[in-house]
mmCIF file of C-alpha atoms in Angstrom:
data_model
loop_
_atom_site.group_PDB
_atom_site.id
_atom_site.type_symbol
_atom_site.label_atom_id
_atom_site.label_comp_id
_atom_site.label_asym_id
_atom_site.label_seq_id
_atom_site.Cartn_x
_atom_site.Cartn_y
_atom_site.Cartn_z
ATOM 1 C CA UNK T 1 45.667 134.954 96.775
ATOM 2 C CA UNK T 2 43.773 137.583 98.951
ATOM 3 C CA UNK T 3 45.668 136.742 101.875
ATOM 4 C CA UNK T 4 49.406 136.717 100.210
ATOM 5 C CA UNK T 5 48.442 140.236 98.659
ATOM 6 C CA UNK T 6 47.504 141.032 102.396
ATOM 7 C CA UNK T 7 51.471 140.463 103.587
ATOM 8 C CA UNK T 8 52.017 142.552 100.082
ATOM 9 C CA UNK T 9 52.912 145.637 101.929
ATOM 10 C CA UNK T 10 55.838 147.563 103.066
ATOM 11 C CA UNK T 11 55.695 146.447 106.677
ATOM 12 C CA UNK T 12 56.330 142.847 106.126
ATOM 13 C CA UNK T 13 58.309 143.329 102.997
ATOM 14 C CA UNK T 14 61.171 144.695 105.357
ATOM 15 C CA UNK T 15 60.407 141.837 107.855
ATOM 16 C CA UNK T 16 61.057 139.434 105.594
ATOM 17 C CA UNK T 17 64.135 141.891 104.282
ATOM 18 C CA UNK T 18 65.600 141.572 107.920
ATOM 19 C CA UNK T 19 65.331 138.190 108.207
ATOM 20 C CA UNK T 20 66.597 137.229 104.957
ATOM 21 C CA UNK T 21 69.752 139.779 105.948
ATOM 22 C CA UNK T 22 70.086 138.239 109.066
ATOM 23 C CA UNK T 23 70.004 134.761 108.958
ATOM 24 C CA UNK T 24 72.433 135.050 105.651
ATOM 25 C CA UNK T 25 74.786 137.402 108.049
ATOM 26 C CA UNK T 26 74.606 134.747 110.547
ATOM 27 C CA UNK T 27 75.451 131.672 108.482
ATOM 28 C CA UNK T 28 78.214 133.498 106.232
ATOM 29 C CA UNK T 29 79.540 136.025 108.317
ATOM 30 C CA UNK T 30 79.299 135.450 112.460
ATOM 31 C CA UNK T 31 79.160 131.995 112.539
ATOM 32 C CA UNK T 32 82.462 131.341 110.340
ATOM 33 C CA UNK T 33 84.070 134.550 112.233
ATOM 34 C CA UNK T 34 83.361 132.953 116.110
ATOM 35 C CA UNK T 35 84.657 129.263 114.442
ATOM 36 C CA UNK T 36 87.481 130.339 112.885
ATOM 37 C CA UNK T 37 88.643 131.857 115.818
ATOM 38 C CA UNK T 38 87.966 128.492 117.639
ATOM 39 C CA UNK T 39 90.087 126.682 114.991
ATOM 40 C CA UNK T 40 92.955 129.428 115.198
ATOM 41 C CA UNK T 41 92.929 128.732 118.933
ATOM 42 C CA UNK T 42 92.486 125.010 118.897
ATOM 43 C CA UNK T 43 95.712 125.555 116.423
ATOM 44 C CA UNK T 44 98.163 127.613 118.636
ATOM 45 C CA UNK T 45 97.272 125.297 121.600
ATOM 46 C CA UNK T 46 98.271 121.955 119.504
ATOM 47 C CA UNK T 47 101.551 124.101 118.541
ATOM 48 C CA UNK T 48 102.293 124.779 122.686
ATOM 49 C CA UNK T 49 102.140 121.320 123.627
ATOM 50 C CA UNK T 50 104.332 119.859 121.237
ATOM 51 C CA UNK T 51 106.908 122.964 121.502
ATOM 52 C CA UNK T 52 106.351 122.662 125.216
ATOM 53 C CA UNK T 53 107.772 118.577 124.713
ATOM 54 C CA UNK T 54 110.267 118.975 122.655
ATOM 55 C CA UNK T 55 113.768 120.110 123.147
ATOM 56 C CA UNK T 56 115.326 123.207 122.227
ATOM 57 C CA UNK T 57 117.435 123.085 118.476
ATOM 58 C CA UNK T 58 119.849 125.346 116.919
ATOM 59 C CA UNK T 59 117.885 128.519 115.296
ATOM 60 C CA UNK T 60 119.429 127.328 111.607
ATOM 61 C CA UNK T 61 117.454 123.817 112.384
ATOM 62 C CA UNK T 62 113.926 125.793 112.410
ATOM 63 C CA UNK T 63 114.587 129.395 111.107
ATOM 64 C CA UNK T 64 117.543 129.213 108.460
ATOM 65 C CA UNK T 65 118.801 132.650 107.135
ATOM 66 C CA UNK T 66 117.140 134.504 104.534
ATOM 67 C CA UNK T 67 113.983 132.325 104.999
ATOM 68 C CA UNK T 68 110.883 133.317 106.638
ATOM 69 C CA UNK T 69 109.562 131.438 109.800
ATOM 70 C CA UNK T 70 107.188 128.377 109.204
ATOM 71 C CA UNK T 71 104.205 129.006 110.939
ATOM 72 C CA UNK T 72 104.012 125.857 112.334
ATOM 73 C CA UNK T 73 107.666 126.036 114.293
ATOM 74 C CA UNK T 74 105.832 129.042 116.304
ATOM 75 C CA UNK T 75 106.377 128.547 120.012
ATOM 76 C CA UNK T 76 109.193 126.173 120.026
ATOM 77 C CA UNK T 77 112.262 126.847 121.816
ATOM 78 C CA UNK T 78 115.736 127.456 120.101
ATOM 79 C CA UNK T 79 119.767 128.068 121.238
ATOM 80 C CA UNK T 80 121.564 131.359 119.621
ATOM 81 C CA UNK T 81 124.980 132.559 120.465
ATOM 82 C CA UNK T 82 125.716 136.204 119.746
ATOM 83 C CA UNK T 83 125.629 139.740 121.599
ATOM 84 C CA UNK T 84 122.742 142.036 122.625
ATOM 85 C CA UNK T 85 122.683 145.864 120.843
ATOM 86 C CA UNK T 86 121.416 147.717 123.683
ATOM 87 C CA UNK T 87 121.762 151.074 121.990
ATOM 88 C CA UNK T 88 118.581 150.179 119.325
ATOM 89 C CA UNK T 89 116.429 148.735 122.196
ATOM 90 C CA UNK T 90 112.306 149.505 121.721
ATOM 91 C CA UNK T 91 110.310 149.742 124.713
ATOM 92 C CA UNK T 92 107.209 148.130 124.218
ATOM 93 C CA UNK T 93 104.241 150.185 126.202
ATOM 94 C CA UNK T 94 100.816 149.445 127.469
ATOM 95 C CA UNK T 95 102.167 146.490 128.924
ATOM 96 C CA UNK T 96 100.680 144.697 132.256
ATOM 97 C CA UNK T 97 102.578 143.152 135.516
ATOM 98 C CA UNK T 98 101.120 142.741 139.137
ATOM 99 C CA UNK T 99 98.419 144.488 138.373
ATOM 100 C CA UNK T 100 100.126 147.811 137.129
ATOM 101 C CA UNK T 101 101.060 149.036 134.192
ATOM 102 C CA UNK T 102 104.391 147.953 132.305
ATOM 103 C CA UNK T 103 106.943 147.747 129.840
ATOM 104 C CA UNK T 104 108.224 145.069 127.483
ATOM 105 C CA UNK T 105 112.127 145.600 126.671
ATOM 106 C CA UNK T 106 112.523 144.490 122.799
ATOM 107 C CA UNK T 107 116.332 144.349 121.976
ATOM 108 C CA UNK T 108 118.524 143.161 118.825
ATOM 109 C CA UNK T 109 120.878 140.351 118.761
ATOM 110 C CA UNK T 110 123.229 139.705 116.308
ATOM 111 C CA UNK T 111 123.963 136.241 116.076
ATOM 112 C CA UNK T 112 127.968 135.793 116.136
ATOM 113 C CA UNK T 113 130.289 135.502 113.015
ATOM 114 C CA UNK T 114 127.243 136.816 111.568
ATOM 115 C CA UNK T 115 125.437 140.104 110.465
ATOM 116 C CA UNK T 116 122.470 138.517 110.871
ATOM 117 C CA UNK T 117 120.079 140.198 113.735
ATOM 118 C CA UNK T 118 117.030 139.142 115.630
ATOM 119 C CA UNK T 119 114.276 140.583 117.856
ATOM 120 C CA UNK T 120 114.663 139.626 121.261
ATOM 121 C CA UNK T 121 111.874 140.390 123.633
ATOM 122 C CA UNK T 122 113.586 139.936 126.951
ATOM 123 C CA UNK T 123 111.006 140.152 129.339
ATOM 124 C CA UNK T 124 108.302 142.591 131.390
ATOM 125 C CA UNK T 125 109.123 144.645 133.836
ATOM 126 C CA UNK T 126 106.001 146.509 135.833
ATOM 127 C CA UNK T 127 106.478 150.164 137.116
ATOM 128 C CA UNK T 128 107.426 151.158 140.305
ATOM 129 C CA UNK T 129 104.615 152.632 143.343
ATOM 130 C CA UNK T 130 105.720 155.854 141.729
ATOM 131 C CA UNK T 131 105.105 155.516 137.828
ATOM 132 C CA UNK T 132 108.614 154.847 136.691
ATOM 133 C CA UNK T 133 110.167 151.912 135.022
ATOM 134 C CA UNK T 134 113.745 150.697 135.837
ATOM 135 C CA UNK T 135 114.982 148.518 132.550
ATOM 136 C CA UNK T 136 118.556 146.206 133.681
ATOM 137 C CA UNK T 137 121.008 146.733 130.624
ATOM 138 C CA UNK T 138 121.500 143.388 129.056
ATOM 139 C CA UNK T 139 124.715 141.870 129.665
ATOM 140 C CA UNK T 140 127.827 142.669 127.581
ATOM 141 C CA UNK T 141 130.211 140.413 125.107
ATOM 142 C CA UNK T 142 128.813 137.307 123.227
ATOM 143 C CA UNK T 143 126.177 135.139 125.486
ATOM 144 C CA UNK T 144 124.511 131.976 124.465
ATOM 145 C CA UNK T 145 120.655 131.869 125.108
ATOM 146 C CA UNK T 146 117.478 130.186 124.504
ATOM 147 C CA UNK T 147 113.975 131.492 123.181
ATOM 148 C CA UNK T 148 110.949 130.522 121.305
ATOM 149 C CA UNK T 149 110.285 131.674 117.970
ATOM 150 C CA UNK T 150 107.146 134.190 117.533
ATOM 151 C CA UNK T 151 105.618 135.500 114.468
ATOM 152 C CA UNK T 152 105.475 139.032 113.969
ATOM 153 C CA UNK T 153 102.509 141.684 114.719
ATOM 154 C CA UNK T 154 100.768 143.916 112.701
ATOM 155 C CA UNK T 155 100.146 147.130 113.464
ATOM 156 C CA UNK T 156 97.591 149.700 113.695
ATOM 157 C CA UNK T 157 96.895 153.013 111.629
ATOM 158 C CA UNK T 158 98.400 155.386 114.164
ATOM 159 C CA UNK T 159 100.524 153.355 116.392
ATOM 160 C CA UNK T 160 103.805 153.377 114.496
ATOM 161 C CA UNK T 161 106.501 153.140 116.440
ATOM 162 C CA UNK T 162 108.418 156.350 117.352
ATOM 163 C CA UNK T 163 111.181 158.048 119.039
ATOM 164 C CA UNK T 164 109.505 160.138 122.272
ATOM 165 C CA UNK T 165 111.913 161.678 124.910
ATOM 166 C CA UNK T 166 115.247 160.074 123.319
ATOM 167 C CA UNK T 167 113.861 156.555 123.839
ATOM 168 C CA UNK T 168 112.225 154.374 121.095
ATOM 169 C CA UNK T 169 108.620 153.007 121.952
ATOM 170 C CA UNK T 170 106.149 150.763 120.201
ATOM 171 C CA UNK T 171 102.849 149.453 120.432
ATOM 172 C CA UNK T 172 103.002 146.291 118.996
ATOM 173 C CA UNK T 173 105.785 143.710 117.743
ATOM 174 C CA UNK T 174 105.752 144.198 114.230
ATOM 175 C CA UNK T 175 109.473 143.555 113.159
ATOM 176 C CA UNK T 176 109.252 145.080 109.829
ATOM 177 C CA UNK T 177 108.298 148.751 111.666
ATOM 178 C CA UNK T 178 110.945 148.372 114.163
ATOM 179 C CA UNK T 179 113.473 147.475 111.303
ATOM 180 C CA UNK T 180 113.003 150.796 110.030
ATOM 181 C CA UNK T 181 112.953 152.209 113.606
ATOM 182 C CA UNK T 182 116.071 151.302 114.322
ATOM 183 C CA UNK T 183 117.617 150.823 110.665
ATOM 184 C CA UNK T 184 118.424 147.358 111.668
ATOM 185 C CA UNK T 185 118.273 144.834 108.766
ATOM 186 C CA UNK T 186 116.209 141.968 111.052
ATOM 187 C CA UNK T 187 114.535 138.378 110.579
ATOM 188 C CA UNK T 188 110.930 138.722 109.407
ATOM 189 C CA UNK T 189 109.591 136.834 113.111
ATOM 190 C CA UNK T 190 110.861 137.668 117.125
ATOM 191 C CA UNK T 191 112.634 135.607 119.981
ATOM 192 C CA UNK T 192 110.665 135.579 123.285
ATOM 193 C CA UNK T 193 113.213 134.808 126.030
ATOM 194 C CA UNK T 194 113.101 131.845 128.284
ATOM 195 C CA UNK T 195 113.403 132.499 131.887
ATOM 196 C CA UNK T 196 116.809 132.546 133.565
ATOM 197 C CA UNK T 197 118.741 133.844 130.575
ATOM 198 C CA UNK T 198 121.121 135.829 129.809
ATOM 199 C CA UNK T 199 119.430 139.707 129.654
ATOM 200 C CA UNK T 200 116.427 138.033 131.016
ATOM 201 C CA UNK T 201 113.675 140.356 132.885
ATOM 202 C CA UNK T 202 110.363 139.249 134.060
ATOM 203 C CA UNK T 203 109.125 135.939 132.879
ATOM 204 C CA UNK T 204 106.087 136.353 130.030
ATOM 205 C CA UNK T 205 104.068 132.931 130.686
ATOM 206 C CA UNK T 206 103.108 131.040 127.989
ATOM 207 C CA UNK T 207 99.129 131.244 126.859
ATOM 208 C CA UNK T 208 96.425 129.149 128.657
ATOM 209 C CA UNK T 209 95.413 126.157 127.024
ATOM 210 C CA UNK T 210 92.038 127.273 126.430
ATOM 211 C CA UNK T 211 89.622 127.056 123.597
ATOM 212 C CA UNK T 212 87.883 130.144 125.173
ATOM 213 C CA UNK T 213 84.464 130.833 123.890
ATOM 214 C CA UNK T 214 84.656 131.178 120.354
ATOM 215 C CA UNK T 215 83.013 127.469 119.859
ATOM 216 C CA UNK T 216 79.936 128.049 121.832
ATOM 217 C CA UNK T 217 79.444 131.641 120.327
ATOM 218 C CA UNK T 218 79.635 129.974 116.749
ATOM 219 C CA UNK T 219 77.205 127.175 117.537
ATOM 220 C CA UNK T 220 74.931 130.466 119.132
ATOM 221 C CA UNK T 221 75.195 132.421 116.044
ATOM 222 C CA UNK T 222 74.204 129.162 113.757
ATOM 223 C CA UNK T 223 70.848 129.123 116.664
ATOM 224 C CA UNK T 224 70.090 132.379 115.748
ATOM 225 C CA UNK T 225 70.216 131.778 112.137
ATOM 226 C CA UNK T 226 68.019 128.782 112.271
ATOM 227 C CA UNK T 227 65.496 130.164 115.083
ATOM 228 C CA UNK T 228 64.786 133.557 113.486
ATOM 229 C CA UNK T 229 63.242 132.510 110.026
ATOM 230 C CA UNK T 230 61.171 129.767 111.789
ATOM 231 C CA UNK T 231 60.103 132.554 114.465
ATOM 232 C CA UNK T 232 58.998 134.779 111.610
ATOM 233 C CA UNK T 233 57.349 131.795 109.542
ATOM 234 C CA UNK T 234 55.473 130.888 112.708
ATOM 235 C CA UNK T 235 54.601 134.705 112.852
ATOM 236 C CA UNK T 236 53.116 134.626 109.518
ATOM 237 C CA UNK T 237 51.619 131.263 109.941
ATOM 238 C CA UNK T 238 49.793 132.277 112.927
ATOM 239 C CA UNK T 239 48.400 136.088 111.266
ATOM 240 C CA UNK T 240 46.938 133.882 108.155
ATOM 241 C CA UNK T 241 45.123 131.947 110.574
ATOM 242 C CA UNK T 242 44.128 134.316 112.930
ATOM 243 C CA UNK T 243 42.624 136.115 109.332
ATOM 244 C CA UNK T 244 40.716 133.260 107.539
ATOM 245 C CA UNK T 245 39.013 132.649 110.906
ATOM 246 C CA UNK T 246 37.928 136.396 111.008
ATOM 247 C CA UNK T 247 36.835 136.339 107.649
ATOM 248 C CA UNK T 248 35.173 132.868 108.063
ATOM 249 C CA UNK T 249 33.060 134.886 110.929
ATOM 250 C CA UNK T 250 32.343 137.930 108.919
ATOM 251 C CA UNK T 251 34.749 139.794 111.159
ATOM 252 C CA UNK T 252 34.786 144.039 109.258
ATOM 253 C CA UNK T 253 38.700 142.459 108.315
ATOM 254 C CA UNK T 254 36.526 140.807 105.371
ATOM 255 C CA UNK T 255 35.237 143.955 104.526
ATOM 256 C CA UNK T 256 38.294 145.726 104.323
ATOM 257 C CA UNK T 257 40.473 143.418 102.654
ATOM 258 C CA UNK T 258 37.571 142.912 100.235
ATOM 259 C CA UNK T 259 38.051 144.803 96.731
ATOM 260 C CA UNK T 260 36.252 147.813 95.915
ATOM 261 C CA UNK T 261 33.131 147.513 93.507
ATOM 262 C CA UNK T 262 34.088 148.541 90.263
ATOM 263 C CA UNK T 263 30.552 148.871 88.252
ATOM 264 C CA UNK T 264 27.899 151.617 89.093
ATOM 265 C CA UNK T 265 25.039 149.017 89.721
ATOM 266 C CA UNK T 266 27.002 147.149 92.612
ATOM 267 C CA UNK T 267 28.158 150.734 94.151
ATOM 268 C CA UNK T 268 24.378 151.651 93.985
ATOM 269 C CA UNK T 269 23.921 147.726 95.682
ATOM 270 C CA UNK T 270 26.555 149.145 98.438
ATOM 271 C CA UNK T 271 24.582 152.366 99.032
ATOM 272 C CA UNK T 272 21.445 150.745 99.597
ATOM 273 C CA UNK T 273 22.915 148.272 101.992
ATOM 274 C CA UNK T 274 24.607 150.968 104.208
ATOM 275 C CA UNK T 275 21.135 152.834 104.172
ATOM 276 C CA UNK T 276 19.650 149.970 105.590
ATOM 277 C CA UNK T 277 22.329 149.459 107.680
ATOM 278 C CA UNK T 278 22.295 152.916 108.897
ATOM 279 C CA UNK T 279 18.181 152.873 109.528
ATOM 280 C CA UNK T 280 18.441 149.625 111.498
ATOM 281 C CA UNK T 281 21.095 150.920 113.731
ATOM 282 C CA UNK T 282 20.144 154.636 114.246
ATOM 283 C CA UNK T 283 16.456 154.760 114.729
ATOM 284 C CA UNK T 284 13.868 152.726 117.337
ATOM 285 C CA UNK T 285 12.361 149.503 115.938
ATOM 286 C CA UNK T 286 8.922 151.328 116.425
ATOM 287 C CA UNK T 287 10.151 154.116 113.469
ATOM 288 C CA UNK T 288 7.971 154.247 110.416
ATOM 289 C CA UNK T 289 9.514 152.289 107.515
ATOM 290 C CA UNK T 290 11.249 154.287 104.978
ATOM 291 C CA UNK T 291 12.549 156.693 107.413
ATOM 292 C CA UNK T 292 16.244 158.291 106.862
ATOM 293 C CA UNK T 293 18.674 158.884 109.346
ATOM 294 C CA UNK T 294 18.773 162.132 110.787
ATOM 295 C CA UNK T 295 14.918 162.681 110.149
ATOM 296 C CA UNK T 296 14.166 163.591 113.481
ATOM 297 C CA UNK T 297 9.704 163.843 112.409
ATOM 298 C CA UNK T 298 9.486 160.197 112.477
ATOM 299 C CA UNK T 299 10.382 160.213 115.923
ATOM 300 C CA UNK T 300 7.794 162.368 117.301
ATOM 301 C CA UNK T 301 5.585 159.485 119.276
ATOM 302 C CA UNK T 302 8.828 158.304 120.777
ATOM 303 C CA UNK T 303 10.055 161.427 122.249
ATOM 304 C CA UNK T 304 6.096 162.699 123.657
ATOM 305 C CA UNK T 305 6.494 159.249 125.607
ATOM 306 C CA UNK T 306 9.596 160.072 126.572
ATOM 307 C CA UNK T 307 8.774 163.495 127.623
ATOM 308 C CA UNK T 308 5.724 161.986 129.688
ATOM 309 C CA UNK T 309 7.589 159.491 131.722
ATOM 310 C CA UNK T 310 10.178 162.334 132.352
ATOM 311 C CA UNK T 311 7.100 164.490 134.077
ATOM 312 C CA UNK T 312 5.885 161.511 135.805
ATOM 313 C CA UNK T 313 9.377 160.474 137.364
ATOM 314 C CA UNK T 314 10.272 163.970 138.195
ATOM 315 C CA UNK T 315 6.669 165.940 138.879
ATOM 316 C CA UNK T 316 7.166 168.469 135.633
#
């Protein structure tokens, strides 16, 4: 019991505060984070390789009207028929190509016999040597092309889109923004553009196969969780021993966690013992018994020796 009220203090209170914090952050809130992000991945790569085999379907086959997109149809490839309404095109910024910086062209099609009207991202196109951006105008009349469905992006606090020098620019992809950019009624999801299409621009490749990271940093942040409490237990484990062997040695650690006497005869007991202890330590073995500390009269032999050897070693 003396030791445990011993790790009673403030100190390793918030030790064992922190550790409690952390391994419960680690096991509820990192670990899940770094494998669900594993799982999403693991996810969108099994949707790529079967959109990737299979052919490309009428738009109604997948994404009807009036529906929204099923998550799992993401990434495969349909055929629309209909025309291209350059006049509400969004350019999408912050955009890289080659190694510069570039600009996604996001434009409407209305599928034909229809009013119905899609977001088509057509393609990248990088800047020019001297910082501008040439966009080709999509091709007039009713064309038939092919894309693969993509679900709509959020968007941040502060990056709505907006009209800036005459020309409407976005951020992100997020349909229902750009809907009310443009006052376009459009589907809930967007069309990325195959290459070699009608209206197509640069070629956006399709994501790496990769799980990336997020699998390794889980496992790391389940590590952590386990290693830190059994680091601090070992901690404590280690200061308990390192304590009963003081105290087995009458180590002063004894002494201090020891309890203060409470009656007057076992204070007096103290007193006497520190006397002692102060007589034995301050004064020559040849002192008269009884003597105090700080008496300097019981000393007087001692120092005329003293003084004598001092006038024999140095003639005075």
């Amino acid at each position: 019991m003396r030791v445990l009220r011993s790790f009673l203090k403030p100190g390793w209170l918030l030790l064992l505060l922190f550790v409690i914090a952390f391994a419960a952050a680690c096991f509820a809130v990192l670990a899940p984070w770094q494998l669900g992000k594993n799982s999403d991945t693991e996810h969108r790569n099994d949707l790529i390789r079967a959109a990737v085999d299979t052919d490309a379907v009428p738009i109604d086959q997948l994404a009807p009207a009036g529906r929204p997109l099923d998550p799992n149809n993401e990434w495969h490839e349909v055929t629309l028929r209909g025309r291209y309404l350059p006049d509400d095109q969004v350019m999408l910024r912050f955009r890289y190509a080659q190694e510069r910086p570039a600009i996604e062209a996001l434009t409407p099609f209305q599928i034909a016999g229809s009013d119905r009207t899609i977001l088509v991202n057509r393609g990248i196109v990088a800047n020019s040597e001297n910082g501008q951006v040439s966009i080709p105008a999509p091709p007039l009349g009713d064309v038939s092309i092919a894309a693969r469905l993509r679900k709509s992006e959020g968007t941040s606090p502060g990056k709505e889109p907006r009209t800036e020098g005459g020309e409407s620019t976005a951020y992100t992809i997020d349909t229902a923004q750009l809907s009310r950019l443009t006052g376009l009624s459009m589907d809930p999801y967007y069309l990325q553009l195959s290459p070699n299409q009608p209206g197509s621009l640069g070629e956006i490749e399709l994501p790496q196969l990769e799980s990336g990271p997020f699998l390794s940093y889980g496992l790391q942040w389940l590590a952590f969780g386990v290693m830190v409490p059994l680091g601090a237990a070992y901690f404590i484990y280690s200061e308990v021993k390192a304590r009963r062997a003081r105290r087995a040695e009458g180590d002063d650690t004894a002494v201090v966690d020891a309890p203060p006497p409470t009656s007057k005869s076992e204070r007096d007991r103290v007193r006497q013992a520190l006397r002692e202890t102060g007589f034995r330590s301050g004064n020559d073995v040849h002192a008269a018994p009884g003597t105090q500390i700080g008496d300097g009269s019981a000393n007087t032999a001692d120092d005329d020796a003293v003084k004598t050897r001092l006038a024999q070693r140095y003639g005075k």
